[in-house]
mmCIF file of C-alpha atoms and ligand atoms in Angstrom:
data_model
loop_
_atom_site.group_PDB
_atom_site.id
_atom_site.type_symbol
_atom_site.label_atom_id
_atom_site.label_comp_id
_atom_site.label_asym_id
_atom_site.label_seq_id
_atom_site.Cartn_x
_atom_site.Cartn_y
_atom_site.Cartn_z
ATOM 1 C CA UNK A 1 58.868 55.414 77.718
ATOM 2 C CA UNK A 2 60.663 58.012 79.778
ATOM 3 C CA UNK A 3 63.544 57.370 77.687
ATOM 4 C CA UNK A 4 62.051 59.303 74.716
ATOM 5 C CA UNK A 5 59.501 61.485 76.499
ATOM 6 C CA UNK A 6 60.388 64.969 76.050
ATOM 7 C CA UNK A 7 59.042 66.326 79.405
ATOM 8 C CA UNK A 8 61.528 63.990 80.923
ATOM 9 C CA UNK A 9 64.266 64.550 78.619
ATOM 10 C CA UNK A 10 63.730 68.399 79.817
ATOM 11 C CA UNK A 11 63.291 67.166 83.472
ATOM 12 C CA UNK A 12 66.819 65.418 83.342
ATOM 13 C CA UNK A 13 68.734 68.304 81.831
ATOM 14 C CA UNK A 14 69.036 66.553 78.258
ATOM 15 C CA UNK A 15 66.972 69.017 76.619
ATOM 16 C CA UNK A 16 67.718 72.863 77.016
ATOM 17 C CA UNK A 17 64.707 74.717 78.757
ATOM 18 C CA UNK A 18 63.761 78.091 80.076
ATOM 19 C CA UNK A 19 63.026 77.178 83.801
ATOM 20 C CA UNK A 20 61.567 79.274 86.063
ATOM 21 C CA UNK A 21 60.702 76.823 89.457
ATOM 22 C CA UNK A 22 62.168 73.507 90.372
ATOM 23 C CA UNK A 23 61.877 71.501 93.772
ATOM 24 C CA UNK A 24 61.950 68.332 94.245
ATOM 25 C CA UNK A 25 58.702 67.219 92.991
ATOM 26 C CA UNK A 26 58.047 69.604 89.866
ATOM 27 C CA UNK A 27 59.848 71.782 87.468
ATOM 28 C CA UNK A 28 58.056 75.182 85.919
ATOM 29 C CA UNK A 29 59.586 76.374 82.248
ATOM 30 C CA UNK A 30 58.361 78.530 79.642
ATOM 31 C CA UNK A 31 56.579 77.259 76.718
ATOM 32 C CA UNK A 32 58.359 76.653 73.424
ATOM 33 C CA UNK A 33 55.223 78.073 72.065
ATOM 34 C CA UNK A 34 53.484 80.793 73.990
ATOM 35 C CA UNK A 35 50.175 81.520 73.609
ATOM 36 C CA UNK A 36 50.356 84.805 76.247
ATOM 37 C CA UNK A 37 53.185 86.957 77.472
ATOM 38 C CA UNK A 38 53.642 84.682 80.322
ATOM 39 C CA UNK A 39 53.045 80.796 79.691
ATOM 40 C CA UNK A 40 54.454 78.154 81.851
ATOM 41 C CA UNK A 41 54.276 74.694 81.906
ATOM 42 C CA UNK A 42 54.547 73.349 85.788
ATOM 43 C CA UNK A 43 55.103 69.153 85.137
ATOM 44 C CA UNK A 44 56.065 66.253 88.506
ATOM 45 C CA UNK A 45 59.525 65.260 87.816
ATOM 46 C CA UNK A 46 58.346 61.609 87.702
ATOM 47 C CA UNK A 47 56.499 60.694 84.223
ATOM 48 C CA UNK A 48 52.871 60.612 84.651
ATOM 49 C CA UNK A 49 51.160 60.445 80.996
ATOM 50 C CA UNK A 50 48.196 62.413 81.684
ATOM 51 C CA UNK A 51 45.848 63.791 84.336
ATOM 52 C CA UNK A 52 43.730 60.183 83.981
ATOM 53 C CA UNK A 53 46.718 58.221 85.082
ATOM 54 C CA UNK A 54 46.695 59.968 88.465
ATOM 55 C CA UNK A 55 46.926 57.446 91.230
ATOM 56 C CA UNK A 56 45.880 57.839 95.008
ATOM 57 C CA UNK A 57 49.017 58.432 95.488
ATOM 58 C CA UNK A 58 49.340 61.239 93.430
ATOM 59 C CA UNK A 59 46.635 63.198 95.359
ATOM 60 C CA UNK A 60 49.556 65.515 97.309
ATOM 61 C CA UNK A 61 51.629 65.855 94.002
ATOM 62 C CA UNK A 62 48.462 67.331 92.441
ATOM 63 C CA UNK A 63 47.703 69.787 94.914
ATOM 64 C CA UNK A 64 51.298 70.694 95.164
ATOM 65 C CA UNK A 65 51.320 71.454 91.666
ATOM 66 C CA UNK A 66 48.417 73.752 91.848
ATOM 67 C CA UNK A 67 50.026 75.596 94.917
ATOM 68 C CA UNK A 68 53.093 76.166 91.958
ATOM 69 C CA UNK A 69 51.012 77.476 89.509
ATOM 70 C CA UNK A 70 49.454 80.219 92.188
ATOM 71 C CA UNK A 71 53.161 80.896 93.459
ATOM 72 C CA UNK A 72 54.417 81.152 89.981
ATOM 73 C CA UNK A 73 51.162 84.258 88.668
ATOM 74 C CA UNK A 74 53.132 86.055 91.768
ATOM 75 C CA UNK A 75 56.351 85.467 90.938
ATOM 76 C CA UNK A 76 55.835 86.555 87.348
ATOM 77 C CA UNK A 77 53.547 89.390 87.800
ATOM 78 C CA UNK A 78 50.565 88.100 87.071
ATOM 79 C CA UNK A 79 49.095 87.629 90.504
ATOM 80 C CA UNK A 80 46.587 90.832 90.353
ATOM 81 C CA UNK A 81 44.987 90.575 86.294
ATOM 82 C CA UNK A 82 44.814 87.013 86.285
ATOM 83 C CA UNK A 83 45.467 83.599 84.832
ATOM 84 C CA UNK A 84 44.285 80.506 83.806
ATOM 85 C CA UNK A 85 45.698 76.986 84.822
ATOM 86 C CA UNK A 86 44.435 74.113 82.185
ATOM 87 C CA UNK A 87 45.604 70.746 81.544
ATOM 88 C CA UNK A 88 44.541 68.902 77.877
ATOM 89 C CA UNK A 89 43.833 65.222 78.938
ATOM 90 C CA UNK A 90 43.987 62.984 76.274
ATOM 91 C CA UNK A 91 42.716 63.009 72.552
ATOM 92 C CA UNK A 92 39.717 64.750 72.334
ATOM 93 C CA UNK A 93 41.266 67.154 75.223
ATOM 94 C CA UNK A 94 44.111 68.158 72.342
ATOM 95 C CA UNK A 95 47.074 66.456 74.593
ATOM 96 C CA UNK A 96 50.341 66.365 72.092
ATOM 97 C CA UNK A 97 52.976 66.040 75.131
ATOM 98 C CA UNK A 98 52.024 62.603 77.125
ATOM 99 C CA UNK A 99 53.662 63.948 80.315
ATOM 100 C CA UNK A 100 51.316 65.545 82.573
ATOM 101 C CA UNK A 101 51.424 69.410 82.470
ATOM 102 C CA UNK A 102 49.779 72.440 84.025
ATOM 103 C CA UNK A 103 49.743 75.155 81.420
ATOM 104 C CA UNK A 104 50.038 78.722 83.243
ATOM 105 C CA UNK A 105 48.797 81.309 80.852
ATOM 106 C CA UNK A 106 48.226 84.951 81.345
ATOM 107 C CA UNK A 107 49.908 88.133 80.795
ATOM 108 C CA UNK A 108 46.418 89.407 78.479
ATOM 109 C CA UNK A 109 42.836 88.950 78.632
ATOM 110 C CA UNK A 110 42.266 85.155 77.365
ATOM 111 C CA UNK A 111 39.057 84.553 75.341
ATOM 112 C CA UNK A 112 36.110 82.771 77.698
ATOM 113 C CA UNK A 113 36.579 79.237 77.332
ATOM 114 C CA UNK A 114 33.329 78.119 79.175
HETATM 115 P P1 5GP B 201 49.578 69.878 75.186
HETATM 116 O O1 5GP B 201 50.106 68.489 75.328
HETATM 117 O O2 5GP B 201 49.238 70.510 76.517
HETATM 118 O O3 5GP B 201 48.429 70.000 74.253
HETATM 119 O O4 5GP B 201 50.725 70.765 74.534
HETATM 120 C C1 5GP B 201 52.084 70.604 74.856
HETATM 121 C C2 5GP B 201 52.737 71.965 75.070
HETATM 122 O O5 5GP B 201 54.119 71.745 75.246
HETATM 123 C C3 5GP B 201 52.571 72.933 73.892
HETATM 124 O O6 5GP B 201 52.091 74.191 74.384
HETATM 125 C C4 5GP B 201 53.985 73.048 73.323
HETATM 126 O O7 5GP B 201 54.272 74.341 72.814
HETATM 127 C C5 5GP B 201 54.857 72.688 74.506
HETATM 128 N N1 5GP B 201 56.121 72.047 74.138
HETATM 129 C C6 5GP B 201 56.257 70.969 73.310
HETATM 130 N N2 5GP B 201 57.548 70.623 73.209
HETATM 131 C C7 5GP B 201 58.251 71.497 73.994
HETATM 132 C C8 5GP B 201 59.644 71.626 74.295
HETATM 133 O O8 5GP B 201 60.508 70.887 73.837
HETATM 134 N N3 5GP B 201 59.986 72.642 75.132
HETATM 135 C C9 5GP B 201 59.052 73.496 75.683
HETATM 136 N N4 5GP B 201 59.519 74.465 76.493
HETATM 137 N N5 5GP B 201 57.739 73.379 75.416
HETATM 138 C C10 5GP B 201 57.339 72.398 74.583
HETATM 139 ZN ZN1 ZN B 202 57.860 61.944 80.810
#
């Protein structure tokens, strides 16, 4: 599984990557894609497919990779006009990459969402 996830390909150096944060629980790189001047995707180093396959024992990683995404709008400026932090959980949610991912988007006004 990990062997062919691309997330974890990234995470192990195997795939070239524009990273902006790493510690020892999560990386931060810019999107292949970006939909915004500044879009970053914050993932745990360890493969978790989605948000619905958080465990318990996930709870700190979650909330550690929140406190990234807030650190990171600083970092890059975008701290004062704003952001939005979204994760796409499964089908219906649009998820294409099955490693679990924090999108950090901002850099322009986004449309409303909801
Ligand atoms: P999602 O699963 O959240 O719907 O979308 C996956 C996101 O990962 C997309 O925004 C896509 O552009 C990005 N992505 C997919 N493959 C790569 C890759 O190899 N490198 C980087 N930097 N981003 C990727
Ligand atoms: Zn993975």
């Amino acid at each position: 599984m990990t062997e062919s996830c691309v997330f974890c390909r990234i995470e192990r150096g195997e795939l070239p990557s524009d990273r902006v944060y790493e510690d020892d629980r999560v990386i931060a790189f810019r999107d292949i894609n970006p939909q915004a001047p500044v879009h970053v995707l914050i993932i745990p180093r360890k493969h978790i497919a989605s948000l619905a396959d958080l465990t318990p024992g996930d709870t700190e990683l979650a909330g550690h990779m929140l406190r990234v995404a807030q650190q990171l709008a600083e970092q890059l400026g975008i701290r004062e006009t704003g952001y939005r932090v979204l994760t796409n959980c499964g089908r219906d949610g649009g998820q294409v990459v099955f490693h679990l991912h924090f999108h950090l988007v901002g850099g322009k006004p986004l449309g409303r969402f909801a």
